Coordinates of C-alpha atoms in Angstrom, one line a residue:
Chain N
M1500 CA 8.9 9.5 46.9
P1501 CA 8.3 9.5 43.2
K1502 CA 8.2 6.2 41.0
L1503 CA 11.0 5.5 39.0
I1504 CA 10.8 5.1 35.5
D1505 CA 12.5 3.3 33.1
P1506 CA 13.7 5.8 30.0
I1507 CA 13.7 2.9 28.1
E1508 CA 9.8 1.9 29.0
R1509 CA 9.4 5.5 28.6
K1510 CA 10.4 5.8 25.2
Q1511 CA 8.6 2.8 24.3
S1512 CA 5.6 4.6 25.5
I1513 CA 6.3 7.5 23.9
A1514 CA 7.0 5.8 20.4
Q1515 CA 3.5 3.6 20.9
A1516 CA 1.8 7.3 21.0
T1517 CA 3.5 8.2 17.8
W1518 CA 1.7 5.2 16.6
N1519 CA -1.5 6.2 18.1
I1520 CA -1.3 9.6 16.3
I1521 CA 0.1 8.2 13.0
L1522 CA -3.1 5.6 12.6
Q1523 CA -5.8 8.4 13.8
Q1524 CA -4.8 11.4 12.1
G1525 CA -1.6 10.4 9.4
I1526 CA 1.7 11.4 9.5
E1527 CA 0.3 14.9 9.0
G1528 CA -0.8 14.9 12.7
V1529 CA 2.5 14.1 14.2
S1530 CA 3.8 17.0 16.2
A1531 CA 5.3 17.7 19.4
R1532 CA 1.8 19.0 21.1
N1533 CA -0.2 16.1 19.8
I1534 CA 2.3 13.2 20.7
A1535 CA 2.8 14.8 24.5
K1536 CA -0.7 14.9 24.9
E1537 CA -1.0 10.9 23.6
A1538 CA 1.3 10.3 25.8
S1539 CA 0.3 12.0 28.7
L1540 CA 3.8 14.2 29.3
S1541 CA 4.8 17.4 29.3
L1542 CA 6.2 19.1 26.3
G1543 CA 9.4 19.3 28.2
A1544 CA 9.5 15.9 29.4
L1545 CA 9.0 14.7 25.8
R1546 CA 12.2 16.7 24.7
Y1547 CA 13.8 15.2 27.2
Y1548 CA 13.8 11.7 25.9
F1549 CA 13.7 12.8 22.1
S1550 CA 15.5 16.0 21.2
S1551 CA 13.7 16.3 17.6
Q1552 CA 10.6 15.3 16.0
E1553 CA 12.9 13.3 13.3
E1554 CA 14.7 11.1 16.1
L1555 CA 11.1 10.1 17.8
M1556 CA 10.3 9.1 13.9
L1557 CA 13.2 7.2 13.4
Y1558 CA 12.8 5.4 17.1
A1559 CA 9.0 5.0 16.4
E1560 CA 9.8 3.1 13.2
A1561 CA 12.7 0.9 14.7
L1562 CA 10.4 -0.3 17.6
V1563 CA 7.7 -1.3 14.7
F1564 CA 10.1 -3.6 13.1
E1565 CA 11.7 -4.7 16.2
R1566 CA 8.6 -5.9 17.4
L1567 CA 7.4 -7.8 14.0
T1568 CA 11.3 -9.2 14.3
D1569 CA 10.1 -10.4 17.9
K1570 CA 7.0 -11.7 16.9
T1571 CA 8.3 -13.8 14.1
N1572 CA 11.5 -15.1 15.7
E1573 CA 8.8 -16.4 18.4
I1574 CA 6.8 -18.3 15.6
F1575 CA 9.9 -19.8 14.4
Q1576 CA 10.9 -21.1 17.4
E1577 CA 7.2 -22.6 18.1
D1578 CA 6.8 -26.3 18.0
Q1579 CA 5.0 -26.2 15.0
P1580 CA 5.1 -28.0 11.4
P1581 CA 7.1 -25.7 9.0
L1582 CA 4.1 -24.9 6.7
E1583 CA 2.2 -23.4 9.8
K1584 CA 5.2 -21.3 11.2
I1585 CA 5.4 -19.7 7.6
I1586 CA 1.5 -18.9 7.7
G1587 CA 2.0 -17.5 11.4
V1588 CA 4.7 -15.5 10.3
L1589 CA 3.1 -13.8 7.4
L1590 CA 0.1 -13.4 9.6
A1591 CA 2.1 -11.5 12.0
F1592 CA 2.4 -8.7 9.3
L1593 CA -1.3 -8.6 8.9
P1594 CA -4.1 -6.9 10.7
V1595 CA -5.4 -9.9 12.1
N1596 CA -6.4 -8.4 15.8
D1597 CA -6.0 -5.0 17.3
E1598 CA -2.4 -5.2 18.3
S1599 CA -1.3 -6.5 15.0
A1600 CA -3.0 -4.1 13.4
T1601 CA -1.3 -1.4 14.7
E1602 CA 2.0 -3.0 14.1
A1603 CA 1.1 -3.9 10.5
E1604 CA -0.8 -0.6 9.6
V1605 CA 2.3 1.8 10.8
R1606 CA 5.2 -0.6 9.4
L1607 CA 2.9 0.5 5.8
I1608 CA 2.6 4.2 6.5
F1609 CA 6.7 4.2 7.6
K1610 CA 7.1 2.5 4.3
L1611 CA 5.5 5.1 2.3
H1612 CA 6.5 7.8 4.5
R1613 CA 10.4 6.9 4.0
R1614 CA 9.5 7.5 0.5
Q1615 CA 7.9 11.0 0.6
S1616 CA 10.3 12.3 3.2
R1617 CA 13.3 11.2 0.9
M1618 CA 14.7 9.3 3.2
T1619 CA 16.9 6.1 2.6
Y1620 CA 15.3 3.2 2.2
S1621 CA 16.8 0.0 2.9
E1622 CA 16.4 -3.5 2.1
V1623 CA 18.0 -5.5 4.9
Q1624 CA 15.4 -2.8 7.3
D1625 CA 12.6 -3.8 5.7
V1626 CA 11.6 -6.2 8.0
A1627 CA 8.5 -7.7 6.0
L1628 CA 10.5 -8.1 2.9
Q1629 CA 13.1 -10.2 4.9
A1630 CA 10.9 -12.1 6.3
V1631 CA 9.4 -12.9 2.7
K1632 CA 12.8 -13.6 1.4
N1633 CA 13.3 -15.7 4.5
I1634 CA 9.9 -17.9 3.8
I1635 CA 10.5 -18.4 -0.1
S1636 CA 14.0 -19.7 1.0
N1637 CA 12.8 -22.0 3.3
L1638 CA 10.1 -23.4 0.9
I1639 CA 13.0 -24.1 -1.5
L1640 CA 14.8 -25.5 1.4
L1641 CA 12.2 -27.8 2.6
N1642 CA 11.7 -28.9 -1.2
L1643 CA 7.9 -27.5 -1.4
L1644 CA 8.1 -24.6 -3.6
K1645 CA 7.2 -25.4 -7.4
K1646 CA 9.8 -26.3 -10.0
G1647 CA 10.8 -23.6 -12.3
L1648 CA 9.3 -20.4 -10.3
D1649 CA 11.2 -17.5 -10.6
V1650 CA 12.6 -17.0 -7.3
S1651 CA 13.0 -12.7 -7.0
L1652 CA 9.9 -12.5 -8.9
E1653 CA 7.5 -14.8 -6.7
T1654 CA 9.4 -13.1 -3.7
D1655 CA 8.5 -9.5 -4.8
R1656 CA 4.5 -11.1 -5.8
L1657 CA 4.0 -12.2 -1.8
I1658 CA 5.4 -9.1 -0.6
H1659 CA 3.2 -6.9 -2.7
L1660 CA 0.5 -9.3 -1.8
L1661 CA 1.0 -8.4 1.9
D1662 CA 1.2 -4.8 1.5
G1663 CA -1.8 -4.9 -0.3
M1664 CA -3.7 -6.7 2.1
V1665 CA -2.8 -4.7 4.9
L1666 CA -3.7 -1.5 2.5
D1667 CA -7.2 -2.9 1.6
A1668 CA -7.8 -4.2 5.4
M1669 CA -7.2 -0.2 6.5
V1670 CA -9.9 0.9 4.3
R1671 CA -12.3 -2.3 4.1
P1672 CA -11.8 -3.2 7.7
E1673 CA -15.0 -5.1 7.7
R1674 CA -13.9 -7.4 5.3
Y1675 CA -11.1 -9.0 7.0
N1676 CA -11.1 -11.0 9.7
K1677 CA -8.1 -13.5 10.9
E1678 CA -9.9 -16.3 9.2
Q1679 CA -10.3 -14.6 5.8
Q1680 CA -6.4 -13.4 5.8
R1681 CA -5.5 -17.1 6.7
I1682 CA -7.2 -18.4 3.7
M1683 CA -5.8 -15.3 1.6
I1684 CA -2.3 -16.2 2.8
V1685 CA -2.9 -20.6 2.4
R1686 CA -4.7 -19.8 -1.4
H1687 CA -1.3 -18.0 -1.8
L1688 CA 1.1 -20.6 -0.6
N1689 CA -1.1 -23.4 -2.4
A1690 CA -0.5 -21.7 -5.6
I1691 CA 3.4 -21.4 -5.2
C1692 CA 3.8 -24.6 -3.6
K1693 CA 4.0 -27.9 -5.0
E1694 CA 0.3 -29.3 -5.7
D1695 CA 0.8 -32.2 -3.1
V1696 CA 1.6 -29.9 -0.5
D1697 CA -1.6 -28.8 1.1
C1698 CA -1.5 -25.9 3.6
Chain Z
M816 CA -7.3 41.9 -23.6
P817 CA -6.2 39.2 -20.7
K818 CA -6.4 35.6 -22.2
L819 CA -9.4 34.0 -21.2
I820 CA -9.0 31.0 -18.9
D821 CA -11.3 27.9 -19.1
P822 CA -12.3 27.3 -15.8
I823 CA -12.5 23.5 -16.1
E824 CA -8.8 23.8 -17.5
R825 CA -8.0 25.8 -14.3
K826 CA -9.3 23.7 -12.1
Q827 CA -7.7 20.5 -13.4
S828 CA -4.5 22.1 -13.3
I829 CA -4.7 23.2 -9.6
A830 CA -5.4 19.4 -9.3
Q831 CA -2.8 18.1 -10.6
A832 CA -0.4 21.1 -8.8
T833 CA -2.2 19.3 -5.5
W834 CA -0.8 16.2 -7.0
N835 CA 2.9 17.0 -7.3
I836 CA 2.5 18.5 -3.5
I837 CA 1.1 15.1 -2.6
L838 CA 3.9 13.4 -4.0
Q839 CA 6.8 15.8 -3.3
Q840 CA 5.8 16.3 0.6
G841 CA 2.9 14.0 1.3
I842 CA -0.8 14.7 2.4
E843 CA 0.7 16.7 5.2
G844 CA 2.3 19.0 2.7
V845 CA -1.2 20.1 1.0
S846 CA -2.0 23.9 2.3
A847 CA -3.4 26.4 0.3
R848 CA -0.1 28.5 0.2
N849 CA 1.9 25.5 -1.1
I850 CA -0.7 24.5 -3.8
A851 CA -1.0 28.2 -4.7
K852 CA 2.6 28.6 -5.4
E853 CA 3.0 25.0 -7.3
A854 CA -0.1 26.2 -9.7
S855 CA 1.4 29.6 -9.8
L856 CA -1.6 31.3 -8.6
S857 CA -2.5 34.0 -5.9
L858 CA -4.4 32.6 -2.7
G859 CA -7.3 34.5 -3.7
A860 CA -7.1 32.8 -7.0
L861 CA -7.2 29.3 -5.7
R862 CA -10.0 30.5 -3.5
Y863 CA -12.1 31.6 -6.6
Y864 CA -11.7 28.0 -7.6
F865 CA -11.6 25.9 -4.5
S866 CA -13.8 27.6 -1.4
S867 CA -12.0 25.1 0.8
Q868 CA -8.9 22.4 1.1
E869 CA -11.6 19.9 1.4
E870 CA -13.4 21.0 -1.8
L871 CA -9.8 20.5 -3.5
M872 CA -9.0 17.4 -2.2
L873 CA -12.2 16.0 -3.1
Y874 CA -11.7 17.3 -6.8
A875 CA -8.5 16.1 -7.0
E876 CA -9.2 12.7 -6.0
A877 CA -11.7 12.4 -8.8
L878 CA -10.2 13.6 -11.1
V879 CA -7.3 10.8 -10.8
F880 CA -10.1 8.4 -11.0
E881 CA -11.6 10.1 -14.1
R882 CA -8.0 10.1 -15.7
L883 CA -7.6 6.4 -14.8
T884 CA -11.3 5.4 -16.2
D885 CA -10.8 7.2 -19.4
K886 CA -7.6 5.3 -19.9
T887 CA -8.8 1.6 -19.2
N888 CA -12.1 2.6 -21.3
E889 CA -9.8 3.4 -24.1
I890 CA -7.8 0.7 -23.4
F891 CA -10.9 -1.8 -23.7
Q892 CA -11.9 -0.2 -27.2
E893 CA -8.3 -1.1 -28.7
D894 CA -8.0 -3.5 -31.3
Q895 CA -6.2 -5.6 -29.3
P896 CA -6.9 -9.9 -28.3
P897 CA -8.3 -9.7 -25.0
L898 CA -5.6 -10.6 -23.0
E899 CA -3.4 -7.8 -24.1
K900 CA -6.3 -5.5 -23.2
I901 CA -6.3 -6.8 -20.0
I902 CA -2.5 -6.6 -19.4
G903 CA -2.8 -3.3 -20.4
V904 CA -5.8 -1.7 -18.0
L905 CA -3.7 -3.5 -15.3
L906 CA -0.7 -1.9 -16.3
A907 CA -2.5 1.5 -16.3
F908 CA -2.6 1.3 -12.9
L909 CA 1.0 0.9 -12.4
P910 CA 3.9 3.3 -12.1
V911 CA 5.0 2.3 -16.1
N912 CA 6.3 6.0 -17.0
D913 CA 6.2 9.4 -15.5
E914 CA 2.6 10.1 -16.2
S915 CA 1.0 6.8 -14.9
A916 CA 3.5 7.0 -11.9
T917 CA 1.6 9.8 -11.0
E918 CA -1.6 9.1 -11.3
A919 CA -0.9 5.6 -9.8
E920 CA 1.0 6.7 -6.4
V921 CA -1.7 9.3 -6.5
R922 CA -4.3 6.5 -6.3
L923 CA -2.8 4.8 -3.6
I924 CA -2.2 7.9 -1.2
F925 CA -5.8 8.9 -1.4
K926 CA -7.0 5.3 -0.7
L927 CA -4.8 5.4 2.6
H928 CA -5.7 9.2 3.1
R929 CA -9.7 8.0 3.0
R930 CA -8.8 5.8 6.1
Q931 CA -7.0 8.2 7.8
S932 CA -9.2 11.2 7.7
R933 CA -12.1 8.7 8.4
M934 CA -13.7 9.7 5.1
T935 CA -16.6 7.2 3.5
Y936 CA -14.9 4.7 1.5
S937 CA -16.8 3.2 -1.4
E938 CA -16.3 0.0 -3.4
V939 CA -18.1 1.6 -6.2
Q940 CA -15.6 4.6 -6.3
D941 CA -12.8 2.7 -6.4
V942 CA -11.4 2.7 -9.5
A943 CA -8.8 -0.1 -9.4
L944 CA -11.3 -2.4 -7.5
Q945 CA -13.8 -1.8 -10.1
A946 CA -11.3 -2.7 -13.1
V947 CA -10.1 -5.6 -11.3
K948 CA -13.7 -7.1 -10.6
N949 CA -14.3 -6.2 -14.6
I950 CA -10.8 -8.1 -15.5
I951 CA -12.0 -11.1 -13.3
S952 CA -15.4 -11.3 -14.6
N953 CA -14.2 -10.8 -18.2
L954 CA -11.6 -13.9 -17.6
I955 CA -14.7 -16.1 -16.8
L956 CA -16.9 -14.7 -19.7
L957 CA -13.7 -15.8 -22.1
N958 CA -13.5 -19.3 -20.3
L959 CA -9.7 -18.3 -19.5
L960 CA -10.4 -18.6 -15.7
K961 CA -9.1 -21.8 -14.2
K962 CA -12.2 -24.1 -13.1
G963 CA -12.6 -23.9 -9.1
L964 CA -10.8 -20.8 -8.0
D965 CA -13.1 -18.5 -5.2
V966 CA -13.6 -15.7 -7.5
S967 CA -13.9 -13.1 -4.7
L968 CA -10.7 -14.4 -3.4
E969 CA -9.1 -13.4 -6.5
T970 CA -10.7 -10.3 -7.2
D971 CA -9.1 -9.4 -3.6
R972 CA -5.5 -11.2 -4.4
L973 CA -5.3 -9.3 -7.5
I974 CA -6.0 -5.9 -5.9
H975 CA -3.8 -6.6 -3.4
L976 CA -0.8 -7.5 -6.2
L977 CA -1.7 -4.2 -7.9
D978 CA -1.8 -1.8 -4.6
G979 CA 1.1 -4.0 -3.5
M980 CA 3.3 -2.9 -6.8
V981 CA 2.3 0.4 -6.4
L982 CA 3.2 0.8 -3.1
D983 CA 7.1 -0.9 -3.4
A984 CA 7.6 0.8 -6.8
M985 CA 7.6 4.0 -4.7
V986 CA 10.3 2.9 -2.0
R987 CA 12.3 0.7 -4.8
P988 CA 11.7 2.7 -8.1
E989 CA 14.9 1.4 -9.9
R990 CA 13.5 -1.9 -9.3
Y991 CA 10.4 -1.4 -11.3
N992 CA 10.7 -0.9 -15.3
K993 CA 7.6 -1.2 -17.5
E994 CA 9.4 -4.4 -18.8
Q995 CA 9.2 -5.8 -14.9
Q996 CA 5.7 -4.6 -14.4
R997 CA 4.4 -6.5 -17.1
I998 CA 6.2 -9.7 -16.4
M999 CA 4.5 -9.7 -12.7
I1000 CA 1.2 -9.1 -14.3
V1001 CA 1.7 -11.8 -16.7
R1002 CA 3.3 -14.3 -14.3
H1003 CA 0.3 -13.8 -12.0
L1004 CA -2.8 -14.1 -14.6
N1005 CA -1.0 -17.1 -16.0
A1006 CA -1.1 -18.8 -12.2
I1007 CA -4.6 -17.8 -12.3
C1008 CA -5.7 -18.8 -15.7
K1009 CA -6.4 -21.8 -17.5
E1010 CA -2.6 -23.6 -18.3
D1011 CA -3.0 -23.6 -21.9
V1012 CA -4.1 -19.7 -21.7
D1013 CA -0.2 -18.4 -22.4
C1014 CA -0.4 -14.7 -21.8

């Protein structure tokens, strides 16, 4: 009797195969043939799960967002001091290890791809932007953010830092280990937090 | 008698057509056919100037770098206070108008593409990184940088901000006009400069 395959698991493994292709060859490497090969499926089986490449790409993008959302929710629930959680959430978007590198890089490539394929970009669906907004409002709530800062500007500055770090780590991976990325995040938080707060 | 065409001008206009294709369709849209059409040339004429797509892509990338280098050199020679020049150089890498948007976005896409096509990345050839290094060392020379900062970390932080701004302006163009981008740059410079310096 053949092994029963959970269709959700199968869809997720196809999405992960798509991430691999994107990381190895860029969006331009995405084709039904390449993905089927990477996922060890026939073209027919691939089409059974995703009727079009567009549908697959949307699913693969949504799965990155879901993984990152789950990860940040988990970190928020850990038994740690608030600032440690905030550092942890920011690190979740960075390539600190192989797994997070995949998610971080694929998120960035999808962000850019939305612009190039003229798909709608929605702030609400931008998981990194939402996390950064959340962090800045938490810093305010905890009374940690320096007085007089422009909140909207600081939100943007932090998301730029995060996106720029991912991009730079992609071209200069030898420069960034987890410790280096943590130092950068802590440096930035110290710069926007009150002077007596030390991350 | 047919008009004589300067081969360098022609190569540059082919490179600009390549930029347009990259901006409109991503790297995946780059093909001899698409570029020939965008440049209003026959495929034969295109092949006369560039024998391979690889050669064309390297030329198109080098031309962005050259344009940005020329622009930043010009700004450095202007008759302006040093801090104004520094702000100007940073703005030269941002999409403050249509022309600079093309150069800024194409630079970022090429940066990412180097990683994806496993081409060598060299810091010396990274025009934005060199400009940022130059700016940080100028701030030190002018005695403007806050004491005790980690110079290498601040160099990275500024390049991340720059890259992140370009990426974000690509997906949320309505959010960024020249004034907004200047405010962000000035905010960041104020944060790393001594307190009595006000950009």
